[in-house]
Amino acid sequence: MASGPAETTQAAAVPDALSSQPKLSPSVEVSSTRQSRVRRREDAIVAAAREMFTTHGYAKTTMAMIARAAGVADGTLYTYFENKEALARGVIADFYKRLTDSSQAGVDGRRTTRTKLDFLARHHLQRIMDERGIIEMLPTLMSSLSDYEGSDVHSLNKTYVAVFDRTVREGRASGDIPSDADVRVLRDIFYGALDYGGKSLMMRSSRKGARKADMTRFVDRLVSMIVGTGETARSVADRLESVADRLENTLKQIERK
Amino acid sequence: MASGPAETTQAAAVPDALSSQPKLSPSVEVSSTRQSRVRRREDAIVAAAREMFTTHGYAKTTMAMIARAAGVADGTLYTYFENKEALARGVIADFYKRLTDSSQAGVDGRRTTRTKLDFLARHHLQRIMDERGIIEMLPTLMSSLSDYEGSDVHSLNKTYVAVFDRTVREGRASGDIPSDADVRVLRDIFYGALDYGGKSLMMRSSRKGARKADMTRFVDRLVSMIVGTGETARSVADRLESVADRLENTLKQIERK
DNA sequence: TGAGGTAGCTGAAGCCTATTCAATTTAATC
DNA sequence: GATTAAATTGAATAGGCTTCAGCTACCTCA
């Protein structure tokens, strides 16, 4: 529709193979080239929108409020985003990008399957509780399933959960997770439980302390369900194995007599 | 605000201790008393609203559309419901009431913890997939957590999940579920996984057959996580564990010689 | 350096809906 | 049948999203 940089949002998912100008040295981002100013303005709009949506919710936030907060005219918003929904999607996309980065970083810093999953769970919970206003817009925007498939929010979500998927596959390979486990099933259970549990946690336990304890109990249980009764069942197997060794040896001795 | 029967919706949760008239024989419901006509009209409005919301989604449904479908004037809607949100809540409340009834009935017809949970899971999945348009309105309406607490939707939801809670408590008492399990934690995991999994199921597997298989695999896994590695496997594990104990002790004695 | 061109910006006007309310119809009561 | 109260109506109001004709600031190139 608009001839302006409206599609920038879509393209933002990819590194940036944008338009006419050959890329200048990236360090000059501070300079006042047209592109950089445009990008800065888009960032300002997204930031203003996030602020407003988070504070007042999607429905009660008006485009005028966002424009005012971003320091632009109402019409300018439509140069960058097709409409209110697209702007909200932009905010969500941005959220997912940040979430994915921090999740991957956290996972990389841990060794065992259990600690990785434990981190992923806590991190997800923390984030959706902090920025709940944003993720609550998701169902509103993606009401028609067809809206969702193919949207950049969808692909960014896939990128995000891929962090979990990789962790599970590694866990399966290393024997921490039963090898017959279906990654998609575990993923649905994991994130479903976290989203629902997050709401639940916010409702009860208003006291800071109680919430933290509740959260720990919840996460521990959830993670234990995935890495299996693992520990115990596994240790039984381990013990049985060593018992078998000792039995064989002892039996040999007894039989020899 | 309105002097009309606007609060009927709220009161509908309770059997009906309404107003002036002493209750006549309930069989005369067909008659044309003022109250009965009012109730019939409210039902018509809720039904029309459900139809529209389900087909077009909350945002794209206009009050005018609902009024037309219900065969009343625009203004009449506001005699029964304070505003569009309240009307949507009415639709959701109605959904929960029906869901609770059918769930309880299904649970009553089953014996074991596993089959009860299996039924609850499948039933919940089926319903949220069929009437997805309705439950998708929930986050939109209840965006401010404070809206939710105390709303009749909240209390009806509590009534609904109570069916699950009872099943889990019974399962704990009968030993099918570990006695240290926290009902709230299990509940969050159960319904969270189902809600998320439902969306997931709808996205992949468009083919009828594949969806049914996916659903079975998903539900089996989820239920197994709650009732444990399941009756048989669990008892074997228990036996193995105790055998291991005895073996170790015995071996020590033998080896000592 | 200045003319010409264009990307980006502006904000008032248009359009669409939720919601209100004065007037009207319908039902209950006496 | 008259009186009163409850329900209903739909046109008017209000407020928010979106458009668009014109304006500004910047870039390019001679």
Coordinates of C-alpha atoms (C1' of nucleotides) in Angstrom, one line a residue:
Chain A
M1 CA 0.0 0.0 0.0
A2 CA 2.4 2.7 1.3
S3 CA 5.4 3.3 -0.9
G4 CA 7.5 3.9 2.2
P5 CA 9.6 1.5 4.1
A6 CA 6.5 -0.3 5.3
E7 CA 8.0 -3.8 4.6
T8 CA 11.0 -3.1 6.7
T9 CA 9.4 -5.0 9.6
Q10 CA 9.0 -8.2 7.6
A11 CA 12.6 -7.9 6.3
A12 CA 13.9 -7.2 9.8
A13 CA 13.8 -11.0 10.5
V14 CA 16.6 -11.5 8.0
P15 CA 20.0 -10.0 8.6
D16 CA 19.3 -7.1 6.2
A17 CA 19.6 -7.4 2.4
L18 CA 17.8 -4.2 2.0
S19 CA 17.8 -1.6 -0.7
S20 CA 19.8 0.6 -3.0
Q21 CA 22.7 1.7 -1.0
P22 CA 25.8 -0.5 -0.7
K23 CA 26.4 -1.2 3.0
L24 CA 28.7 1.3 4.7
S25 CA 30.9 0.5 7.6
P26 CA 28.5 -0.6 10.4
S27 CA 30.3 1.5 12.9
V28 CA 28.9 4.7 11.4
E29 CA 25.5 3.8 12.7
V30 CA 25.6 7.0 14.7
S31 CA 25.8 9.1 11.6
S32 CA 22.8 10.8 10.1
T33 CA 22.3 8.9 6.9
R34 CA 18.7 8.6 5.8
Q35 CA 18.5 4.9 6.4
S36 CA 19.9 5.1 9.9
R37 CA 17.5 7.8 10.8
V38 CA 14.6 5.7 9.5
R39 CA 15.7 2.7 11.4
R40 CA 16.1 4.7 14.6
R41 CA 12.6 6.0 14.1
E42 CA 11.2 2.6 13.6
D43 CA 12.9 1.5 16.8
A44 CA 11.4 4.4 18.6
I45 CA 7.9 3.5 17.4
V46 CA 8.3 -0.1 18.4
A47 CA 9.6 0.9 21.7
A48 CA 6.7 3.4 22.3
A49 CA 4.2 0.8 21.2
R50 CA 5.7 -1.8 23.5
E51 CA 5.5 0.6 26.4
M52 CA 1.9 1.5 25.7
F53 CA 0.7 -2.0 25.0
T54 CA 2.5 -3.3 28.1
T55 CA 1.0 -0.6 30.3
H56 CA -2.5 -0.3 28.9
G57 CA -3.1 -3.5 27.0
Y58 CA -3.8 -3.8 23.3
A59 CA -7.4 -2.7 23.2
K60 CA -7.0 0.3 25.4
T61 CA -3.9 1.6 23.6
T62 CA -4.8 4.0 20.8
M63 CA -2.7 4.8 17.8
A64 CA -2.7 8.4 18.9
M65 CA -1.1 7.4 22.2
I66 CA 1.6 5.5 20.5
A67 CA 2.3 8.4 18.1
R68 CA 2.5 10.8 20.9
A69 CA 4.9 8.6 22.9
A70 CA 7.1 8.1 19.9
G71 CA 7.1 11.8 19.1
V72 CA 5.6 11.4 15.6
A73 CA 2.3 12.3 13.9
D74 CA -0.5 9.7 13.8
G75 CA -0.1 9.2 10.1
T76 CA 3.6 8.4 10.4
L77 CA 2.9 5.1 12.1
Y78 CA 1.3 3.9 8.9
T79 CA 4.5 4.6 7.0
Y80 CA 6.2 1.9 9.1
F81 CA 3.4 -0.5 9.8
E82 CA 0.3 -1.3 7.8
N83 CA -2.0 -1.0 10.7
K84 CA -2.4 -1.5 14.4
E85 CA -2.2 -5.2 14.2
A86 CA 1.0 -5.1 12.2
L87 CA 2.5 -2.8 14.8
A88 CA 1.6 -5.2 17.5
R89 CA 3.1 -8.0 15.6
G90 CA 6.2 -6.0 15.3
V91 CA 6.4 -5.7 19.0
I92 CA 5.9 -9.4 19.5
A93 CA 8.5 -10.2 16.9
D94 CA 11.0 -8.0 18.7
F95 CA 10.1 -9.8 22.0
Y96 CA 10.8 -13.2 20.5
K97 CA 14.1 -12.1 19.0
R98 CA 15.3 -10.9 22.4
L99 CA 13.9 -14.0 24.1
T100 CA 15.6 -16.4 21.7
D101 CA 19.0 -14.7 22.1
S102 CA 18.9 -14.8 25.9
S103 CA 17.6 -18.4 26.0
Q104 CA 20.3 -19.7 23.7
A105 CA 23.0 -17.9 25.7
G106 CA 21.7 -19.4 28.9
V107 CA 21.6 -22.9 27.5
D108 CA 25.1 -22.6 26.1
G109 CA 26.3 -21.8 29.6
R110 CA 25.0 -25.0 31.1
R111 CA 26.2 -28.6 30.8
T112 CA 23.5 -31.1 31.8
T113 CA 20.1 -31.6 30.3
R114 CA 18.4 -31.0 33.5
T115 CA 20.1 -27.7 34.2
K116 CA 19.5 -26.6 30.7
L117 CA 15.8 -27.3 30.9
D118 CA 15.6 -25.9 34.3
F119 CA 17.1 -22.6 33.0
L120 CA 14.8 -22.6 30.0
A121 CA 11.8 -23.0 32.2
R122 CA 12.7 -20.3 34.7
H123 CA 13.7 -17.9 32.0
H124 CA 10.5 -18.4 30.0
L125 CA 8.4 -18.0 33.1
Q126 CA 10.2 -14.9 34.2
R127 CA 9.9 -13.3 30.8
I128 CA 6.3 -14.0 30.2
M129 CA 5.5 -12.7 33.7
D130 CA 7.5 -9.5 33.2
E131 CA 6.2 -8.8 29.7
R132 CA 2.9 -10.5 30.0
G133 CA 1.1 -7.5 28.4
I134 CA 2.9 -8.4 25.1
I135 CA 2.3 -12.1 24.9
E136 CA -1.3 -11.6 25.8
M137 CA -1.8 -9.8 22.5
L138 CA -0.9 -12.9 20.6
P139 CA -4.2 -14.7 20.7
T140 CA -6.0 -11.5 19.8
L141 CA -3.9 -11.0 16.7
M142 CA -3.6 -14.6 15.6
S143 CA -7.3 -15.4 16.1
S144 CA -7.6 -16.9 12.6
L145 CA -5.2 -19.8 12.6
S146 CA -4.5 -18.9 8.9
D147 CA -3.2 -15.5 10.1
Y148 CA -0.6 -17.3 12.1
E149 CA 0.8 -19.7 9.7
G150 CA 3.4 -17.9 7.6
S151 CA 3.5 -14.8 9.7
D152 CA 6.9 -13.7 10.9
V153 CA 5.7 -14.2 14.5
H154 CA 5.2 -17.8 13.7
S155 CA 8.7 -18.3 12.2
L156 CA 10.2 -16.4 15.1
N157 CA 8.4 -18.6 17.5
K158 CA 9.7 -21.7 15.7
T159 CA 13.2 -20.3 16.1
Y160 CA 12.6 -19.8 19.8
V161 CA 11.4 -23.2 20.6
A162 CA 14.2 -24.7 18.5
V163 CA 16.4 -24.0 21.4
F164 CA 14.3 -26.4 23.5
D165 CA 14.1 -28.9 20.7
R166 CA 17.9 -29.1 20.4
T167 CA 18.3 -29.5 24.1
V168 CA 15.8 -32.4 24.1
R169 CA 17.5 -34.1 21.2
E170 CA 20.8 -33.9 22.9
G171 CA 19.3 -35.2 26.1
R172 CA 17.9 -38.1 24.2
A173 CA 21.2 -38.8 22.6
S174 CA 23.0 -38.8 25.9
G175 CA 20.3 -41.0 27.5
D176 CA 19.0 -38.3 29.9
I177 CA 15.7 -38.4 28.1
P178 CA 13.9 -41.7 27.0
S179 CA 14.8 -42.3 23.4
D180 CA 11.2 -42.9 22.4
A181 CA 10.1 -39.4 23.4
D182 CA 8.5 -37.3 20.7
V183 CA 10.1 -33.8 20.7
R184 CA 6.9 -32.1 19.6
V185 CA 4.9 -33.7 22.3
L186 CA 7.4 -32.7 25.0
R187 CA 7.6 -29.2 23.6
D188 CA 3.8 -28.8 23.7
I189 CA 3.8 -30.0 27.3
F190 CA 6.7 -27.9 28.3
Y191 CA 5.6 -24.6 26.9
G192 CA 1.9 -25.2 27.5
A193 CA 2.5 -25.9 31.1
L194 CA 4.8 -22.9 31.5
D195 CA 2.3 -20.4 29.9
Y196 CA -0.6 -21.7 31.9
G197 CA 1.5 -22.0 35.1
G198 CA 2.7 -18.5 34.7
K199 CA -0.8 -17.1 34.8
S200 CA -1.5 -19.3 37.7
L201 CA 1.5 -18.2 39.6
M202 CA 0.6 -14.6 39.1
M203 CA -2.9 -15.1 40.5
R204 CA -2.0 -16.8 43.7
S205 CA 1.0 -15.9 45.9
S206 CA 1.2 -12.1 45.6
R207 CA 4.0 -12.2 48.2
K208 CA 7.4 -12.3 46.6
G209 CA 8.7 -15.1 48.7
A210 CA 5.8 -17.5 48.2
R211 CA 5.9 -16.9 44.4
K212 CA 9.5 -17.9 44.2
A213 CA 8.9 -21.1 46.2
D214 CA 5.9 -22.0 44.1
M215 CA 7.9 -21.4 40.9
T216 CA 10.6 -23.7 42.0
R217 CA 8.2 -26.5 42.9
F218 CA 6.4 -26.1 39.6
V219 CA 9.6 -26.0 37.5
D220 CA 11.2 -28.9 39.3
R221 CA 8.1 -31.1 38.8
L222 CA 7.8 -30.1 35.1
V223 CA 11.5 -30.7 34.3
S224 CA 11.5 -34.0 36.3
M225 CA 8.6 -35.2 34.1
I226 CA 10.7 -34.7 31.0
V227 CA 14.1 -35.9 32.0
G228 CA 12.2 -38.9 33.3
T229 CA 11.7 -40.4 36.6
G230 CA 15.1 -40.6 35.1
E231 CA 17.4 -40.3 38.0
T232 CA 15.7 -42.9 40.2
A233 CA 14.6 -45.3 37.5
R234 CA 18.0 -44.9 35.9
S235 CA 19.9 -45.4 39.1
V236 CA 17.9 -48.5 39.7
A237 CA 19.1 -49.7 36.3
D238 CA 22.7 -48.7 37.2
R239 CA 22.5 -50.5 40.5
L240 CA 21.0 -53.6 38.8
E241 CA 23.8 -53.6 36.4
S242 CA 26.5 -53.5 39.0
V243 CA 24.6 -56.0 41.1
A244 CA 24.5 -58.3 38.1
D245 CA 28.3 -57.9 37.9
R246 CA 28.8 -58.7 41.5
L247 CA 26.3 -61.6 41.4
E248 CA 28.1 -63.2 38.5
N249 CA 31.4 -63.0 40.2
T250 CA 30.1 -64.2 43.5
L251 CA 28.1 -67.0 41.9
K252 CA 31.3 -68.1 40.1
Q253 CA 33.0 -68.3 43.4
I254 CA 30.2 -70.2 45.1
E255 CA 29.8 -72.6 42.2
R256 CA 33.5 -73.3 42.1
K257 CA 33.4 -74.6 45.6
Chain B
M1 CA -26.5 1.2 34.8
A2 CA -29.5 -0.2 33.0
S3 CA -32.5 -0.8 35.2
G4 CA -33.4 -3.9 33.1
P5 CA -32.5 -7.5 33.9
A6 CA -28.9 -6.8 33.1
E7 CA -27.6 -8.7 36.1
T8 CA -29.4 -11.9 35.1
T9 CA -26.1 -13.0 33.6
Q10 CA -24.3 -12.8 36.8
A11 CA -27.1 -14.5 38.7
A12 CA -27.4 -17.3 36.1
A13 CA -24.5 -19.1 37.8
V14 CA -26.6 -19.7 40.9
P15 CA -29.7 -21.9 40.6
D16 CA -32.1 -18.9 40.6
A17 CA -33.2 -17.1 43.7
L18 CA -34.4 -14.2 41.6
S19 CA -37.0 -11.7 42.2
S20 CA -40.6 -10.9 43.2
Q21 CA -42.7 -13.8 41.9
P22 CA -42.9 -17.0 43.9
K23 CA -41.7 -19.8 41.8
L24 CA -44.5 -21.4 39.8
S25 CA -44.5 -25.0 38.8
P26 CA -41.3 -25.3 36.6
S27 CA -43.2 -27.3 34.0
V28 CA -45.0 -24.1 32.9
E29 CA -41.7 -22.8 31.5
V30 CA -43.4 -22.9 28.1
S31 CA -45.9 -20.3 29.1
S32 CA -45.6 -16.7 28.2
T33 CA -44.9 -15.0 31.5
R34 CA -42.7 -12.0 31.4
Q35 CA -39.7 -13.7 33.1
S36 CA -39.7 -16.7 30.8
R37 CA -39.8 -14.5 27.7
V38 CA -36.9 -12.4 29.1
R39 CA -34.9 -15.6 29.7
R40 CA -35.7 -16.9 26.2
R41 CA -34.5 -13.7 24.7
E42 CA -31.3 -13.7 26.7
D43 CA -30.6 -17.2 25.5
A44 CA -31.3 -16.1 21.9
I45 CA -28.8 -13.3 22.3
V46 CA -26.1 -15.5 23.8
A47 CA -26.7 -18.1 21.1
A48 CA -26.4 -15.4 18.4
A49 CA -23.3 -14.0 19.9
R50 CA -21.7 -17.4 20.2
E51 CA -22.5 -18.1 16.6
M52 CA -21.0 -14.8 15.4
F53 CA -17.9 -14.8 17.7
T54 CA -17.2 -18.4 16.6
T55 CA -17.5 -17.6 12.9
H56 CA -15.9 -14.2 12.7
G57 CA -13.9 -13.8 15.9
Y58 CA -14.4 -11.2 18.6
A59 CA -12.9 -8.2 16.9
K60 CA -14.6 -8.6 13.6
T61 CA -18.0 -9.3 15.1
T62 CA -20.1 -6.1 15.5
M63 CA -22.9 -5.6 17.9
A64 CA -25.1 -4.8 14.9
M65 CA -24.4 -8.3 13.5
I66 CA -25.3 -9.9 16.8
A67 CA -28.5 -7.9 17.1
R68 CA -29.5 -8.8 13.6
A69 CA -28.8 -12.5 14.2
A70 CA -30.8 -12.5 17.5
G71 CA -33.6 -10.6 15.9
V72 CA -33.5 -7.6 18.2
A73 CA -32.5 -3.9 17.9
D74 CA -29.0 -2.8 18.6
G75 CA -30.0 -1.1 21.8
T76 CA -31.7 -4.2 23.2
L77 CA -28.4 -6.0 23.6
Y78 CA -27.5 -3.4 26.3
T79 CA -30.6 -4.2 28.3
Y80 CA -29.1 -7.7 28.9
F81 CA -25.4 -7.1 28.8
E82 CA -23.5 -4.0 29.9
N83 CA -21.3 -4.0 26.8
K84 CA -19.6 -6.1 24.2
E85 CA -17.1 -7.5 26.7
A86 CA -19.8 -8.6 29.1
L87 CA -21.6 -10.3 26.3
A88 CA -18.5 -12.2 25.4
R89 CA -18.1 -13.2 29.0
G90 CA -21.6 -14.4 28.9
V91 CA -20.8 -16.6 26.0
I92 CA -17.7 -18.0 27.7
A93 CA -19.6 -18.6 31.0
D94 CA -22.1 -20.6 29.1
F95 CA -19.3 -22.6 27.4
Y96 CA -17.8 -23.4 30.8
K97 CA -21.1 -24.5 32.2
R98 CA -21.7 -27.0 29.4
L99 CA -18.1 -28.2 29.5
T100 CA -18.2 -28.8 33.3
D101 CA -21.4 -30.9 33.0
S102 CA -20.1 -33.1 30.2
S103 CA -16.8 -33.5 31.9
Q104 CA -18.2 -34.6 35.2
A105 CA -20.6 -37.0 33.5
G106 CA -17.7 -38.6 31.6
V107 CA -15.6 -39.0 34.7
D108 CA -18.4 -40.5 36.6
G109 CA -18.7 -43.2 33.9
R110 CA -15.1 -44.4 34.3
R111 CA -13.4 -46.4 37.0
T112 CA -9.6 -46.0 36.9
T113 CA -7.6 -42.9 37.4
R114 CA -6.0 -43.4 34.1
T115 CA -9.2 -43.7 32.1
K116 CA -10.7 -40.8 33.9
L117 CA -7.7 -38.5 33.0
D118 CA -7.6 -39.9 29.6
F119 CA -11.2 -39.0 29.1
L120 CA -10.8 -35.5 30.6
A121 CA -7.8 -34.8 28.3
R122 CA -9.5 -36.0 25.1
H123 CA -12.7 -34.2 26.0
H124 CA -11.0 -30.9 26.7
L125 CA -9.0 -31.1 23.5
Q126 CA -12.0 -31.9 21.5
R127 CA -14.0 -29.1 22.9
I128 CA -11.4 -26.4 22.6
M129 CA -10.7 -27.4 19.1
D130 CA -14.4 -27.3 18.2
E131 CA -15.2 -24.1 19.9
R132 CA -11.8 -22.5 19.6
G133 CA -13.2 -19.2 18.6
I134 CA -14.8 -18.9 22.0
I135 CA -11.9 -19.7 24.2
E136 CA -9.6 -17.4 22.1
M137 CA -11.6 -14.5 23.4
L138 CA -10.5 -15.2 27.0
P139 CA -7.1 -13.5 27.0
T140 CA -8.6 -10.5 25.1
L141 CA -11.2 -10.0 27.8
M142 CA -9.2 -10.8 30.8
S143 CA -6.1 -8.9 29.8
S144 CA -5.9 -7.1 33.2
L145 CA -5.4 -9.9 35.7
S146 CA -7.6 -7.9 38.0
D147 CA -10.5 -8.2 35.6
Y148 CA -10.2 -12.0 35.9
E149 CA -10.1 -12.5 39.6
G150 CA -13.7 -12.3 40.9
S151 CA -15.3 -12.5 37.5
D152 CA -17.9 -15.2 37.0
V153 CA -15.7 -16.7 34.3
H154 CA -13.0 -17.2 36.9
S155 CA -15.4 -19.0 39.3
L156 CA -16.8 -21.1 36.5
N157 CA -13.3 -22.1 35.5
K158 CA -12.6 -23.1 39.0
T159 CA -15.7 -25.2 39.0
Y160 CA -14.5 -26.8 35.8
V161 CA -11.0 -27.7 36.9
A162 CA -12.4 -29.0 40.2
V163 CA -13.4 -32.1 38.3
F164 CA -9.7 -32.7 37.5
D165 CA -8.7 -31.9 41.0
R166 CA -11.1 -34.5 42.5
T167 CA -9.8 -37.1 40.1
V168 CA -6.2 -36.4 41.1
R169 CA -7.0 -36.5 44.8
E170 CA -8.8 -39.8 44.4
G171 CA -5.8 -41.1 42.4
R172 CA -3.5 -40.1 45.1
A173 CA -5.6 -41.8 47.7
S174 CA -5.7 -45.0 45.7
G175 CA -1.9 -44.9 45.0
D176 CA -2.2 -44.4 41.3
I177 CA -0.6 -41.0 41.7
P178 CA 2.5 -40.3 43.9
S179 CA 1.2 -39.0 47.2
D180 CA 3.7 -36.1 47.2
A181 CA 2.1 -34.6 44.0
D182 CA 0.8 -31.1 44.3
V183 CA -2.6 -30.9 42.7
R184 CA -2.2 -27.3 41.6
V185 CA 1.1 -28.1 39.9
L186 CA -0.4 -31.1 38.1
R187 CA -3.4 -29.1 37.1
D188 CA -1.3 -26.3 35.5
I189 CA 0.7 -28.8 33.6
F190 CA -2.4 -30.8 32.5
Y191 CA -4.5 -27.9 31.2
G192 CA -1.5 -25.9 30.0
A193 CA -0.3 -28.7 27.9
L194 CA -3.7 -29.4 26.6
D195 CA -4.4 -25.8 25.5
Y196 CA -1.0 -25.4 23.9
G197 CA -1.2 -28.9 22.4
G198 CA -4.6 -28.2 21.0
K199 CA -3.3 -25.3 19.0
S200 CA -0.3 -27.3 17.9
L201 CA -2.5 -30.2 16.8
M202 CA -4.6 -27.9 14.7
M203 CA -1.7 -26.4 12.9
R204 CA 0.0 -29.6 11.8
S205 CA -1.8 -32.7 10.5
S206 CA -4.7 -31.3 8.5
R207 CA -5.6 -34.8 7.6
K208 CA -8.2 -36.3 9.8
G209 CA -6.4 -39.5 10.4
A210 CA -3.1 -38.1 11.3
R211 CA -4.6 -35.7 13.7
K212 CA -6.3 -38.5 15.6
A213 CA -3.1 -40.4 15.9
D214 CA -1.2 -37.3 17.0
M215 CA -3.8 -36.6 19.6
T216 CA -3.6 -40.2 21.0
R217 CA 0.2 -40.0 21.3
F218 CA 0.0 -36.6 22.9
V219 CA -2.7 -37.6 25.5
D220 CA -1.1 -40.9 26.3
R221 CA 2.2 -39.2 27.1
L222 CA 0.6 -36.5 29.1
V223 CA -1.5 -38.8 31.2
S224 CA 1.4 -41.2 31.7
M225 CA 3.4 -38.3 33.1
I226 CA 0.8 -37.8 35.8
V227 CA -0.2 -41.4 36.7
G228 CA 3.5 -42.3 36.6
T229 CA 5.2 -44.6 34.2
G230 CA 1.9 -46.4 34.5
E231 CA 0.5 -49.3 36.4
T232 CA 2.5 -52.1 35.1
A233 CA 5.9 -50.5 34.5
R234 CA 5.7 -48.8 37.8
S235 CA 5.0 -51.9 39.8
V236 CA 7.8 -53.7 38.0
A237 CA 10.1 -50.8 38.8
D238 CA 9.0 -51.0 42.4
R239 CA 9.6 -54.7 42.6
L240 CA 13.0 -54.3 40.9
E241 CA 14.0 -51.6 43.4
S242 CA 13.1 -53.7 46.3
V243 CA 14.8 -56.7 44.8
A244 CA 17.9 -54.6 44.3
D245 CA 17.8 -53.7 48.0
R246 CA 17.6 -57.2 49.1
L247 CA 20.2 -58.4 46.7
E248 CA 22.7 -55.8 47.8
N249 CA 22.2 -56.7 51.5
T250 CA 22.5 -60.3 50.8
L251 CA 25.5 -59.9 48.6
K252 CA 27.3 -57.9 51.3
Q253 CA 26.7 -60.8 53.7
I254 CA 28.0 -63.3 51.2
E255 CA 30.9 -61.3 50.1
R256 CA 31.9 -60.7 53.7
K257 CA 32.6 -64.3 54.2
Chain C
dT1 C1' 26.2 25.5 -5.1
dG2 C1' 21.5 25.3 -6.5
dA3 C1' 17.7 23.0 -9.2
dG4 C1' 15.0 19.0 -9.3
dG5 C1' 13.3 15.0 -7.5
dT6 C1' 11.9 12.0 -3.9
dA7 C1' 11.4 9.7 0.5
dG8 C1' 9.3 10.7 4.6
dC9 C1' 6.1 13.3 7.5
dT10 C1' 1.9 15.6 8.7
dG11 C1' -2.8 16.1 10.7
dA12 C1' -7.4 17.0 9.4
dA13 C1' -11.2 14.4 7.3
dG14 C1' -13.8 10.1 6.5
dC15 C1' -15.5 5.9 8.0
dC16 C1' -16.9 2.5 11.1
dT17 C1' -18.5 0.9 15.6
dA18 C1' -19.8 0.8 20.4
dT19 C1' -22.8 2.9 23.3
dT20 C1' -26.5 6.2 24.9
dC21 C1' -31.1 7.7 25.6
dA22 C1' -35.6 10.0 24.6
dA23 C1' -39.6 8.2 22.7
dT24 C1' -42.5 4.2 21.9
dT25 C1' -44.5 -0.2 22.5
dT26 C1' -45.8 -4.1 25.3
dA27 C1' -47.3 -6.3 29.4
dA28 C1' -48.9 -6.5 34.2
dT29 C1' -52.0 -4.7 37.7
dC30 C1' -56.1 -2.9 39.6
Chain D
dG1 C1' -60.0 0.3 30.4
dA2 C1' -56.7 3.2 32.7
dT3 C1' -52.3 3.3 35.0
dT4 C1' -47.8 2.1 35.7
dA5 C1' -43.5 -0.2 34.9
dA6 C1' -40.6 -3.0 32.0
dA7 C1' -38.7 -3.7 27.5
dT8 C1' -37.6 -2.2 23.2
dT9 C1' -36.3 0.7 19.5
dG10 C1' -33.1 3.1 16.4
dA11 C1' -31.3 7.6 15.4
dA12 C1' -27.7 10.4 17.4
dT13 C1' -23.2 10.7 19.8
dA14 C1' -18.4 9.8 20.6
dG15 C1' -14.2 8.0 19.8
dG16 C1' -10.7 5.4 17.4
dC17 C1' -8.4 3.5 13.1
dT18 C1' -7.0 4.7 8.6
dT19 C1' -6.4 7.6 4.4
dC20 C1' -4.5 11.1 1.6
dA21 C1' -3.4 15.6 -0.5
dG22 C1' -0.1 18.5 0.4
dC23 C1' 4.4 19.8 2.8
dT24 C1' 9.3 19.4 4.3
dA25 C1' 13.8 18.0 4.4
dC26 C1' 17.1 15.6 2.3
dC27 C1' 19.8 13.6 -1.5
dT28 C1' 21.7 13.8 -6.2
dC29 C1' 23.8 15.5 -10.0
dA30 C1' 25.3 19.0 -13.0

